[in-house]
Coordinates of C-alpha atoms in Angstrom, one line a residue:
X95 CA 69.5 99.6 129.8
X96 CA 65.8 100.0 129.0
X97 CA 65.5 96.5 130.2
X98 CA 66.7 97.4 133.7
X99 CA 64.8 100.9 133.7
X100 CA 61.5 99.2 133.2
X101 CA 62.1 96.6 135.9
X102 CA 62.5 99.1 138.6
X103 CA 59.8 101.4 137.4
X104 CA 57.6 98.1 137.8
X105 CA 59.0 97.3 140.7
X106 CA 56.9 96.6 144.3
X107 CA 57.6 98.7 147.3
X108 CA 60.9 97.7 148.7
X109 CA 60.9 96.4 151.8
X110 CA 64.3 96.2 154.0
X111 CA 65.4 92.9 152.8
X112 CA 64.8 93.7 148.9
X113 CA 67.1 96.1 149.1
X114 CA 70.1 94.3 148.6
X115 CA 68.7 92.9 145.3
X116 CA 67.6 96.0 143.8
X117 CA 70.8 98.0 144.6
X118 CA 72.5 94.7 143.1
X119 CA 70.5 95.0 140.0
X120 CA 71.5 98.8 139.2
X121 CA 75.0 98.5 140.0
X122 CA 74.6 95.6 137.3
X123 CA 72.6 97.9 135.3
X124 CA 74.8 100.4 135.7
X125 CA 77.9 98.2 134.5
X126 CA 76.5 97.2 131.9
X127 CA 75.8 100.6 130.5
X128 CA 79.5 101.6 130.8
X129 CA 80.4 98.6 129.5
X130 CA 78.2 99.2 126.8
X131 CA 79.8 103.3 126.5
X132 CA 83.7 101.6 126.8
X133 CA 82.7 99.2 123.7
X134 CA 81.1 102.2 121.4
X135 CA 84.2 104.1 122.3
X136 CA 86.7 101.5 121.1
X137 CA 85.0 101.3 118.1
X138 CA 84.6 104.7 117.3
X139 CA 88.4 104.5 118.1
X140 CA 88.8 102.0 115.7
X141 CA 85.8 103.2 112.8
X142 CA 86.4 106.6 110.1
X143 CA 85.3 107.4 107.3
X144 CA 86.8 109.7 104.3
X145 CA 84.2 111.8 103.1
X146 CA 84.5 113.7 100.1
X147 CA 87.7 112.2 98.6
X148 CA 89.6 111.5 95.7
X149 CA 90.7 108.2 95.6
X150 CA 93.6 106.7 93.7
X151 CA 93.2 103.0 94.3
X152 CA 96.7 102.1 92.9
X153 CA 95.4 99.8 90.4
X154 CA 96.0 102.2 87.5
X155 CA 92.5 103.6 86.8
X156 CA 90.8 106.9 86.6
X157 CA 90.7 108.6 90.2
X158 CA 87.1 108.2 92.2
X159 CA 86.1 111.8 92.7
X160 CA 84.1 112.4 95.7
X161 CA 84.3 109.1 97.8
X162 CA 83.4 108.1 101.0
X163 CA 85.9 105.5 102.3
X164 CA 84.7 103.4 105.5
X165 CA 87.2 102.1 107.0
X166 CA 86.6 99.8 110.5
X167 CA 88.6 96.6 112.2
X168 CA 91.9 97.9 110.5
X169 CA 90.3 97.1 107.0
X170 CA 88.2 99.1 103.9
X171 CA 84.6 98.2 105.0
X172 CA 82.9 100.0 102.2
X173 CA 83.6 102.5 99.3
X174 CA 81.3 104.7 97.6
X175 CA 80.2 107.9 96.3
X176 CA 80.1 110.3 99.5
X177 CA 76.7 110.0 100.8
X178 CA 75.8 106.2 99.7
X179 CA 77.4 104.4 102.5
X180 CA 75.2 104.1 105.6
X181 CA 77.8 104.5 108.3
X182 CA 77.4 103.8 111.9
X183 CA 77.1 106.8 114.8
X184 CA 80.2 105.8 116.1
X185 CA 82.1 106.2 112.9
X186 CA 84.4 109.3 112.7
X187 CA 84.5 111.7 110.0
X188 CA 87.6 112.6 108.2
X189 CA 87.0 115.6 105.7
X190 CA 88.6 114.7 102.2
X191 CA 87.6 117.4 100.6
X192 CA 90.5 118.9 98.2
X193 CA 92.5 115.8 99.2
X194 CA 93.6 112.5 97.5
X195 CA 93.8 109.2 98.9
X196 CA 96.0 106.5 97.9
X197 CA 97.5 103.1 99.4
X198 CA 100.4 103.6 101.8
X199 CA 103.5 103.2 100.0
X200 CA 105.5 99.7 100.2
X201 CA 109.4 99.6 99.9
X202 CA 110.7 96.7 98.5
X203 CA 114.5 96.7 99.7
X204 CA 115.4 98.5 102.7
X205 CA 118.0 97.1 105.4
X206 CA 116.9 98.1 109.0
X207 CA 119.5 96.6 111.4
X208 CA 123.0 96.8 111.6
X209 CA 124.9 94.4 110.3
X210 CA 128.4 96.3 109.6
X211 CA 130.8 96.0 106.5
X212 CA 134.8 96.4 106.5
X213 CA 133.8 100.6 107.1
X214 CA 131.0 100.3 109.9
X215 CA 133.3 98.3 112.6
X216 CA 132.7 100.1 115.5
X217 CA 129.1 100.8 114.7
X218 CA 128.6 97.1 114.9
X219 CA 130.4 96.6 117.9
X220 CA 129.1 99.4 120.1
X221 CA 125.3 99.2 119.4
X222 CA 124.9 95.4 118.0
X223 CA 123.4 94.3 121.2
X224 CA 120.3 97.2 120.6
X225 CA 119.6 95.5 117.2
X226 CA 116.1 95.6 118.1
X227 CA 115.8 99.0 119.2
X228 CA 117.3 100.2 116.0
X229 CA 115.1 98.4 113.9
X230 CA 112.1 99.5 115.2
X231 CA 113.3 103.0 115.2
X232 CA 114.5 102.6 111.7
X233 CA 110.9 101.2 110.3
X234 CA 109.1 104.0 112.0
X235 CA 110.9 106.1 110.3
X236 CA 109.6 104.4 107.0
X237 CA 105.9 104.9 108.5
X238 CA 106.8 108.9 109.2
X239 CA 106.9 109.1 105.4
X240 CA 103.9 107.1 104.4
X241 CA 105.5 103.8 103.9
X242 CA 103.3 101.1 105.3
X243 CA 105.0 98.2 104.4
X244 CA 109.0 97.0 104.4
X245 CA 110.9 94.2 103.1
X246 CA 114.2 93.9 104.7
X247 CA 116.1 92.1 102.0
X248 CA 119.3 91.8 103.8
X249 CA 120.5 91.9 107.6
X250 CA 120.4 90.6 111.4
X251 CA 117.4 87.9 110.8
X252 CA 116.5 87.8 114.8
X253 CA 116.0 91.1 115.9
X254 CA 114.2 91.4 112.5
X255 CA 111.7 88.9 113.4
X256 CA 111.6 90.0 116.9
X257 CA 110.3 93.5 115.7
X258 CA 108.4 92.1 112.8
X259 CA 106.4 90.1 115.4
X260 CA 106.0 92.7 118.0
X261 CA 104.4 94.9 115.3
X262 CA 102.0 91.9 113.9
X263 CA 101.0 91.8 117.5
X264 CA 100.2 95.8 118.4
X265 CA 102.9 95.8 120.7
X266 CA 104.8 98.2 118.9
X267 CA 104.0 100.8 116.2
X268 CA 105.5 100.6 112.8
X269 CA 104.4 99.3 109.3
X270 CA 103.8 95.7 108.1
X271 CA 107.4 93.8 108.0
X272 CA 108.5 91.5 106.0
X273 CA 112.0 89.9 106.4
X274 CA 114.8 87.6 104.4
X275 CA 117.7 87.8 107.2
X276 CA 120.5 86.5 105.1
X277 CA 121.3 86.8 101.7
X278 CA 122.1 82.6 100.8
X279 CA 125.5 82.3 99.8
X280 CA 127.1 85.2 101.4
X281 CA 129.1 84.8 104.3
X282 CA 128.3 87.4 106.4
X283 CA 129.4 91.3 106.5
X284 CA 133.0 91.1 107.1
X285 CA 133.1 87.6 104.8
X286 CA 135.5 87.5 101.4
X287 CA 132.3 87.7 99.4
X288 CA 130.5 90.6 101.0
X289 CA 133.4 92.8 101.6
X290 CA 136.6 91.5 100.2
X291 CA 137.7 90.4 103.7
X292 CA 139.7 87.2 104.1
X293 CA 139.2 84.6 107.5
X294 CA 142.6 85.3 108.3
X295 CA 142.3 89.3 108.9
X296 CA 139.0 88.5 111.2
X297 CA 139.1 89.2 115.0
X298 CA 137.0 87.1 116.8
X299 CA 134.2 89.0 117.2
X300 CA 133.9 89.7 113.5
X301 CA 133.8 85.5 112.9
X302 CA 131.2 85.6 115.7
X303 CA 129.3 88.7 113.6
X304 CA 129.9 86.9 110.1
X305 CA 127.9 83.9 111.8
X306 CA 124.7 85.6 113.3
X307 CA 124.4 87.1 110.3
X308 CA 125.0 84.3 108.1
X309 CA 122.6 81.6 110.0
X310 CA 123.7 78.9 108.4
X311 CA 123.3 80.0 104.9
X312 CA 126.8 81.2 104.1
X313 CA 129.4 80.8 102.0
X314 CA 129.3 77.2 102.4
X315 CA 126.1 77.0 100.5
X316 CA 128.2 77.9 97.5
X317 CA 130.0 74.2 97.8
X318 CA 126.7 72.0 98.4
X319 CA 125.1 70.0 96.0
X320 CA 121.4 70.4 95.3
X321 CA 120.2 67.8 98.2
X322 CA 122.7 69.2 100.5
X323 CA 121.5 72.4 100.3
X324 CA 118.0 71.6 100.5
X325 CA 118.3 70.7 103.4
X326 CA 120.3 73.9 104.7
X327 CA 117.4 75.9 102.9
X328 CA 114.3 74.3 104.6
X329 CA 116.5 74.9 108.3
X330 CA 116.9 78.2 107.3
X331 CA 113.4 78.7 106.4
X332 CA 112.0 77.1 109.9
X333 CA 113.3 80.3 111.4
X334 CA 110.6 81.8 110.0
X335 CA 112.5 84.5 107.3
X336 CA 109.4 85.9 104.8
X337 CA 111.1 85.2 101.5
X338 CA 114.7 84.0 99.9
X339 CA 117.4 86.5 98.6
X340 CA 120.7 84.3 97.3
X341 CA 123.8 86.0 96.1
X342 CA 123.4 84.9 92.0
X343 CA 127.2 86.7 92.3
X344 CA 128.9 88.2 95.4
X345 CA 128.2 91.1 97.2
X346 CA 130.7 93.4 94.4
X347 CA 130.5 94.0 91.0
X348 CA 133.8 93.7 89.7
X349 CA 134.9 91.1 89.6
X350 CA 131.5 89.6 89.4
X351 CA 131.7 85.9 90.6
X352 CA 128.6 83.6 89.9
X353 CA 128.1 81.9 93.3
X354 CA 125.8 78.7 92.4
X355 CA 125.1 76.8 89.6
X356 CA 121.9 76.2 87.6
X357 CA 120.5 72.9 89.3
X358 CA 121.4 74.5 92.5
X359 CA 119.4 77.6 91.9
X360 CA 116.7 75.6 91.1
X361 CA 116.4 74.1 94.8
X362 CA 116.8 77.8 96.1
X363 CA 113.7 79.3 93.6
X364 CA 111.6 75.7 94.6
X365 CA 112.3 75.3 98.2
X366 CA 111.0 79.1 98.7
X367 CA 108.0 78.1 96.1
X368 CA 107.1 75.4 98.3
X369 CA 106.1 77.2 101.0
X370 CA 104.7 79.9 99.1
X371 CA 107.6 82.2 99.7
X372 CA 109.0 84.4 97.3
X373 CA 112.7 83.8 96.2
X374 CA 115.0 87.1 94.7
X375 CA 118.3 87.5 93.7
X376 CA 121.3 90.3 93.6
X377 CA 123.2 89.4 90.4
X378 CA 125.6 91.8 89.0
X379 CA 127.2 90.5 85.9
X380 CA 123.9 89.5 82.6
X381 CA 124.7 85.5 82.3
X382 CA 124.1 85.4 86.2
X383 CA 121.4 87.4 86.2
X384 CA 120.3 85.1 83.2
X385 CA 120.6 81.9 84.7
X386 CA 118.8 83.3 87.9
X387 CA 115.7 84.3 85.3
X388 CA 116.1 80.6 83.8
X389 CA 115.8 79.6 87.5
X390 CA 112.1 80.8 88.2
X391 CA 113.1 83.5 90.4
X392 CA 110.1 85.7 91.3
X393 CA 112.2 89.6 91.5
X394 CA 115.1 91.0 91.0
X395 CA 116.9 93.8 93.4
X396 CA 118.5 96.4 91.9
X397 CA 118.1 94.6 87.9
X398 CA 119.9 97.8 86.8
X399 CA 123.0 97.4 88.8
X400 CA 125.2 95.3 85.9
X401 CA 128.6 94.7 84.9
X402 CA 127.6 96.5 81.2
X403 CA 124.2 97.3 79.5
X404 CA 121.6 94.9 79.1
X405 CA 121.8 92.3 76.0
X406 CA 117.9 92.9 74.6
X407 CA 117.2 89.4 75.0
X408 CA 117.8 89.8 78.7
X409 CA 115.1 92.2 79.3
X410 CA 112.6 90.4 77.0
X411 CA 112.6 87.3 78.7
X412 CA 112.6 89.4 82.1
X413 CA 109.4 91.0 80.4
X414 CA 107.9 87.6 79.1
X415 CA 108.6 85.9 82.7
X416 CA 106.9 88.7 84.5
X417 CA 109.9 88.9 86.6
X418 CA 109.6 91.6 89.3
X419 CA 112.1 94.7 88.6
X420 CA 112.7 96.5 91.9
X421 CA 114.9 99.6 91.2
X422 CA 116.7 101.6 93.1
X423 CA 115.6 104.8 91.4
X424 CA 116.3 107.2 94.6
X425 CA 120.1 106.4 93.4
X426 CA 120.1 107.7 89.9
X427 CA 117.2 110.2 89.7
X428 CA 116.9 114.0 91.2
X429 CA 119.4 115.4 92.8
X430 CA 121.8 112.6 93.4
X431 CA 122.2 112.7 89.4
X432 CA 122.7 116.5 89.4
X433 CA 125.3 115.8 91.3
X434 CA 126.8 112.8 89.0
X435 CA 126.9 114.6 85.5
X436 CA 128.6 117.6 88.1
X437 CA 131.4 115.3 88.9
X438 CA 131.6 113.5 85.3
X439 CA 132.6 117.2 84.2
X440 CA 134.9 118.1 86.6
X441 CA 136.4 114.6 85.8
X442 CA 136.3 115.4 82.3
X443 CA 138.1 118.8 82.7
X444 CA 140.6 116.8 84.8
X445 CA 141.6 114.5 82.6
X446 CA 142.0 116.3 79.2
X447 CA 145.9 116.4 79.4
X448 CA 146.1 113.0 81.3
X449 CA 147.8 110.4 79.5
X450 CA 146.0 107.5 78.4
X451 CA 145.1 104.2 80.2
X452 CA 148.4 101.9 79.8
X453 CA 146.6 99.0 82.2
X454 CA 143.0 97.9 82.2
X455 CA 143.2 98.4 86.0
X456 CA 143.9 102.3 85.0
X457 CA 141.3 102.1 82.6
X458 CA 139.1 101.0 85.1
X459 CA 140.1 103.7 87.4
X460 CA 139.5 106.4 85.0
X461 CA 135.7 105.0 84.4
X462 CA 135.1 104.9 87.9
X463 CA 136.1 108.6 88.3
X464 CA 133.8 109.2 85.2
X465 CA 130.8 107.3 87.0
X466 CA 130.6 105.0 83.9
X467 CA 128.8 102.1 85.9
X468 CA 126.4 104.9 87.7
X469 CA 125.6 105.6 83.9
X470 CA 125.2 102.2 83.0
X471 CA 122.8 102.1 85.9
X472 CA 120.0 104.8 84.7
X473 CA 120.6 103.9 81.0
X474 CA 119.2 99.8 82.0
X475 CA 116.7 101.3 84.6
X476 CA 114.9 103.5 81.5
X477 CA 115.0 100.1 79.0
X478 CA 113.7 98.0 81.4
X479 CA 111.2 100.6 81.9
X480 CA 110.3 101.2 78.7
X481 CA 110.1 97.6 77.6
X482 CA 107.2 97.2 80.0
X483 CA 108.7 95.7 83.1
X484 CA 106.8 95.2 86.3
X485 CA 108.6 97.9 88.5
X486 CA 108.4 98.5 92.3
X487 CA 110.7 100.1 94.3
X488 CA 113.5 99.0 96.4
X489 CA 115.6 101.7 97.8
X490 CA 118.4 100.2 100.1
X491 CA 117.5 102.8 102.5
X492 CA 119.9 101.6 105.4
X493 CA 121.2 102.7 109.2
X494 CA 125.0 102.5 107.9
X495 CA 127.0 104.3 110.5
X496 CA 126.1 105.8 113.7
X497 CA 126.0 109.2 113.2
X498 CA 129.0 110.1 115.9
X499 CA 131.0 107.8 113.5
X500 CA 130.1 109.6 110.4
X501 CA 132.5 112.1 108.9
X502 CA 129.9 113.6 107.0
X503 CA 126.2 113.2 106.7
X504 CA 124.1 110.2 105.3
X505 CA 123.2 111.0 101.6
X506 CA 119.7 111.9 102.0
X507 CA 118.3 109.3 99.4
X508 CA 119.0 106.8 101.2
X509 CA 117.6 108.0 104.5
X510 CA 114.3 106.1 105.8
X511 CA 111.1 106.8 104.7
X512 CA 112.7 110.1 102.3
X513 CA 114.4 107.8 100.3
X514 CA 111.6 106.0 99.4
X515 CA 109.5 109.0 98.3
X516 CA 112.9 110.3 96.6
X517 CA 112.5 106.9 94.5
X518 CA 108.7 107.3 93.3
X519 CA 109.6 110.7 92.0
X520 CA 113.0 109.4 90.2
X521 CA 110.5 106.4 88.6
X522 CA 108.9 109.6 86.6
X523 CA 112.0 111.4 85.7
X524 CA 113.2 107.6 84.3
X525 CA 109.9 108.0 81.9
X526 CA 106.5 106.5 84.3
X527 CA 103.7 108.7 84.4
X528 CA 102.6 109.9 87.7
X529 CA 100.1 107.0 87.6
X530 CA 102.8 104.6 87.0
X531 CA 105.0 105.4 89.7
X532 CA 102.0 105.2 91.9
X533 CA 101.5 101.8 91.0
X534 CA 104.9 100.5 91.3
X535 CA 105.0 101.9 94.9
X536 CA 101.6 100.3 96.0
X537 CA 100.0 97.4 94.1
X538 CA 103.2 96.2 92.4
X539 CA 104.9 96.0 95.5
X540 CA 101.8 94.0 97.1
X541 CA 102.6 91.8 94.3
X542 CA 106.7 91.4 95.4
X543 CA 105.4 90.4 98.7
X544 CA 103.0 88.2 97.6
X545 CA 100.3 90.1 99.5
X546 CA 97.7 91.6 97.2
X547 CA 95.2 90.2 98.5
X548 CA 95.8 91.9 101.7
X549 CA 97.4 95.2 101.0
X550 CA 98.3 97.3 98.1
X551 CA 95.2 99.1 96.8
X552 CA 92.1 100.9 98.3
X553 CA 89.3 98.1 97.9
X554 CA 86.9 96.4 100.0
X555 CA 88.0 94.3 102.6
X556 CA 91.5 94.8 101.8
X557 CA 94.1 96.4 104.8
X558 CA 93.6 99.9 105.7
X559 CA 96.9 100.8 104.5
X560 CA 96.4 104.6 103.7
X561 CA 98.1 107.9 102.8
X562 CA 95.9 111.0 102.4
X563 CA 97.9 113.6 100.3
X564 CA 96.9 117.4 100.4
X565 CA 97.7 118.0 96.8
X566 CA 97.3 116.0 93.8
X567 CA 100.3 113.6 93.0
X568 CA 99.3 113.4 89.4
X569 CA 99.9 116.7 88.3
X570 CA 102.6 116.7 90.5
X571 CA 104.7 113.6 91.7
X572 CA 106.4 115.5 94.8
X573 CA 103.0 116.1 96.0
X574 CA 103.7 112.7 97.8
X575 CA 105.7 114.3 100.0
X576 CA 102.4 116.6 101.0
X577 CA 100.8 114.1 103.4
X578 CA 98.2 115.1 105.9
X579 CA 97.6 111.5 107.5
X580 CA 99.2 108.4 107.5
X581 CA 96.8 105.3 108.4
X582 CA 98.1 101.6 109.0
X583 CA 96.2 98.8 109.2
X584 CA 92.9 101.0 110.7
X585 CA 95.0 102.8 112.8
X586 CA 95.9 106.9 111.9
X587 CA 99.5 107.1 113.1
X588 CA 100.8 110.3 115.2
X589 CA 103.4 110.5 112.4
X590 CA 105.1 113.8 114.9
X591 CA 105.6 111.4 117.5
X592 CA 108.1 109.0 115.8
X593 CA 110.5 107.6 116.3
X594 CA 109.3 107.0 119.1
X595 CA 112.7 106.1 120.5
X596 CA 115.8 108.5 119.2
X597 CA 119.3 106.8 118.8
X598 CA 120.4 107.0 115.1
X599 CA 118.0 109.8 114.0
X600 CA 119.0 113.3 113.3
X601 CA 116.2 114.7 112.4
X602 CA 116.2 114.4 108.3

């Protein structure tokens, strides 16, 4: 603009035919100072820095007090007592004073679509063509709470991807996605090994269902040899899922059945290795869950949902492999097992005059309405813990029924986004420090996605994936729940304004 200022000043006296040039060189002058105003504003749109904060970088250290975090182009541009950086005019100024800053959570197991069961018929059938509505409304959720990054372990693979994509591409606003679609080996929601259902009680539509969900990775797997079902596994793969969950049993846990053998595990845990995927299991009974370790898989979901209580050597070589433990501590922790050891003791009361088991299906009976397995549960999550696991969280937080179908609410720790803070808090009560549970919800769950690199802690040139808490989660873990700005990826997300679209939310 001083370029065009000094060329008029010099300019000659204009006679009637320089006009036209002139006025043609400030309109351009002109332009080009808007133009130059329009770019300074997207940037300052796009540029903040955290002044005066406490930073908890996820990677297990002693907090940063009094920061400056500069954050520009959706990554961490620089990071440094407040003061040292030397920040551009444009940059906006955030005050962090009082306030801690962390890395946006990432949940490990969560299941944003629809994709029914033997109770959630109707769900299915009356909202399965607005898949994609639902999961976007469903992940934004996750992104209200803090929860900047998803893996959908198990559902409707297309819709999935469609919404994963859209995100990626700024078309829509939610946190980073990452997606699996089917679980290998499973047939589907209404199939015999995910809900005890045989072919012969299917309608139609439910066959149809089984098979959108299945995508060619169903129960058939189960029967293919190891070149077979390479080949199955590389077509499913060109879809373009993010990693590989197999069924190392069926969907239940009693009667756990082991769904594929060794060598065929193998090709599952190497075909998803050859792409640099990551490849996971659900196993429910040890010797599967074994021979899945043996296998090379890279996580387990929910290692503390077994038949019985871990055999030592188990965990050890889950420890010495550096297998992933993602636990569903919002299950087992809190309130939810208030509620339990409630219901053990009215069980209890119940059945002091009751006459002994005859069968071992009435023995099973009476452990169920003991919670003996939900026992079971917290008793493996604390071993694996205290053995030294790598823990993240993975909280099944899922849609289940629409909420004109429900005959009672949703338990709340499985709701999005509040389930997943519900299981950070439960990874203390199970014996992590503060710090601890901050890094299984942040850089260890970077590391189940195989995105550290990227995402996961507050470093240079790594994704703006940010939470800024009011109060200090490690004197307090439910301080996570105190958030005063959610950022993703650069961007501070209006966290008031989602969902965006309302068709399964009610408001928890």
């Amino acid at each position: 603009m001083k370029i065009c200022l000094s060329f008029l000043k010099n300019a000659s006296p204009v006679k009637t035919k320089a006009i036209k040039p002139v006025a043609l060189l400030t309109a351009f002058c002109v332009a080009l100072t808007l133009s130059w105003q329009t770019q300074a504003e997207t940037k300052r749109r796009h540029a903040y820095a955290i002044n005066n904060v406490t930073v908890i970088d996820g990677n297990g250290g002693t907090p940063l007090k009094r920061q400056s975090v500069w954050v520009e182009d959706g990554v961490i541009k620089g990071l440094g007592k407040a003061g040292s950086l030397s920040l551009p005019d444009y940059v906006q100024v955030i005050d962090g004073r009082g306030k801690y800053l962390l890395p946006g959570f990432i949940d490990t197991n969560v299941h944003a679509s629809i994709y029914g069961n033997a109770r959630r018929k109707e769900t299915v059938v009356k909202y399965g063509e607005r898949n994609d509505e639902l999961v976007l409304e469903f992940v934004q959720r996750q992104l209200k709470r803090g929860v900047t990054t998803v893996r959908d372990s198990y559902g409707s693979l297309m819709p999935l991807m469609q919404v994963r994509d859209d995100i990626e591409a700024g078309k829509a606003v939610g946190p980073r996605m990452l997606v699996a679609g089917n679980i290998i080996g499973w047939g589907g929601p209404f199939s015999l090994t995910f809900s005890l259902i045989k072919e012969s009680d299917l309608t139609l539509f439910q066959q149809k269902w089984n098979d959108s969900i299945a995508q060619g990775v169903g129960e058939e797997t189960m029967d293919m040899g190891p070149e077979e079902l390479r080949k199955a596994i590389n077509d499913y793969l060109d879809k373009g899922p993010n990693f590989l969950k197999y069924g190392g049993t069926s969907h239940f846990g009693y009667p756990s059945l082991i769904g594929f053998s060794p060598r065929t595990q193998k090709v599952i845990v190497e075909e998803a290795h050859k792409r640099g995927l990551v490849a996971e299991t659900h196993a429910t009974s040890p010797e599967a869950l074994r021979m899945a370790v043996e296998a090379g898989i890279d996580l387990i979901q929910h290692p503390e949902i077994l038949s019985r209580r871990y055999p030592q050597d188990l965990i050890d070589m889950i420890v010495e492999k550096d297998v992933i433990c993602a636990m569903r501590s919002n299950t087992f922790t809190g309130d939810m097992w208030q509620k339990h050891l409630q219901r053990r003791n009215a069980a209890l009361k119940a059945l002091e005059n009751a006459p002994a088991p005859v069968t071992s299906a009435e023995q099973r009976a009476r452990n169920g309405r003991l919670g003996e397995f939900y026992e079971i549960e917290r008793d493996n999550a604390i071993r694996l813990i205290k053995a030294g696991c790598r823990v993240t969280i993975a909280t099944d937080n899922y849609q289940g029924k629409a909420p004109e179908f429900r005959k009672s609410p949703k338990s709340i720790d499985q709701e999005a986004g509040i389930g997943s803070l519900l299981a950070i808090e439960g990874l203390v009560e199970l014996g992590m420090s503060e710090m601890e549970a901050i890094v299984a919800a942040t850089k260890n769950g970077a590391i189940a996605a195989r995105g550290l690199k990227q995402f996961g802690t507050v470093e240079v040139g790594k994704s703006a994936d940010l939470l800024l808490l009011d109060a200090n989660p490690l004197k307090d873990i439910r301080n996570i729940r105190r958030q005063s700005m959610v950022m993703a990826k650069g961007k501070v997300i209006n966290t008031e304004k989602l969902p965006q679209q309302v068709i399964f939310y009610t408001g928890v």
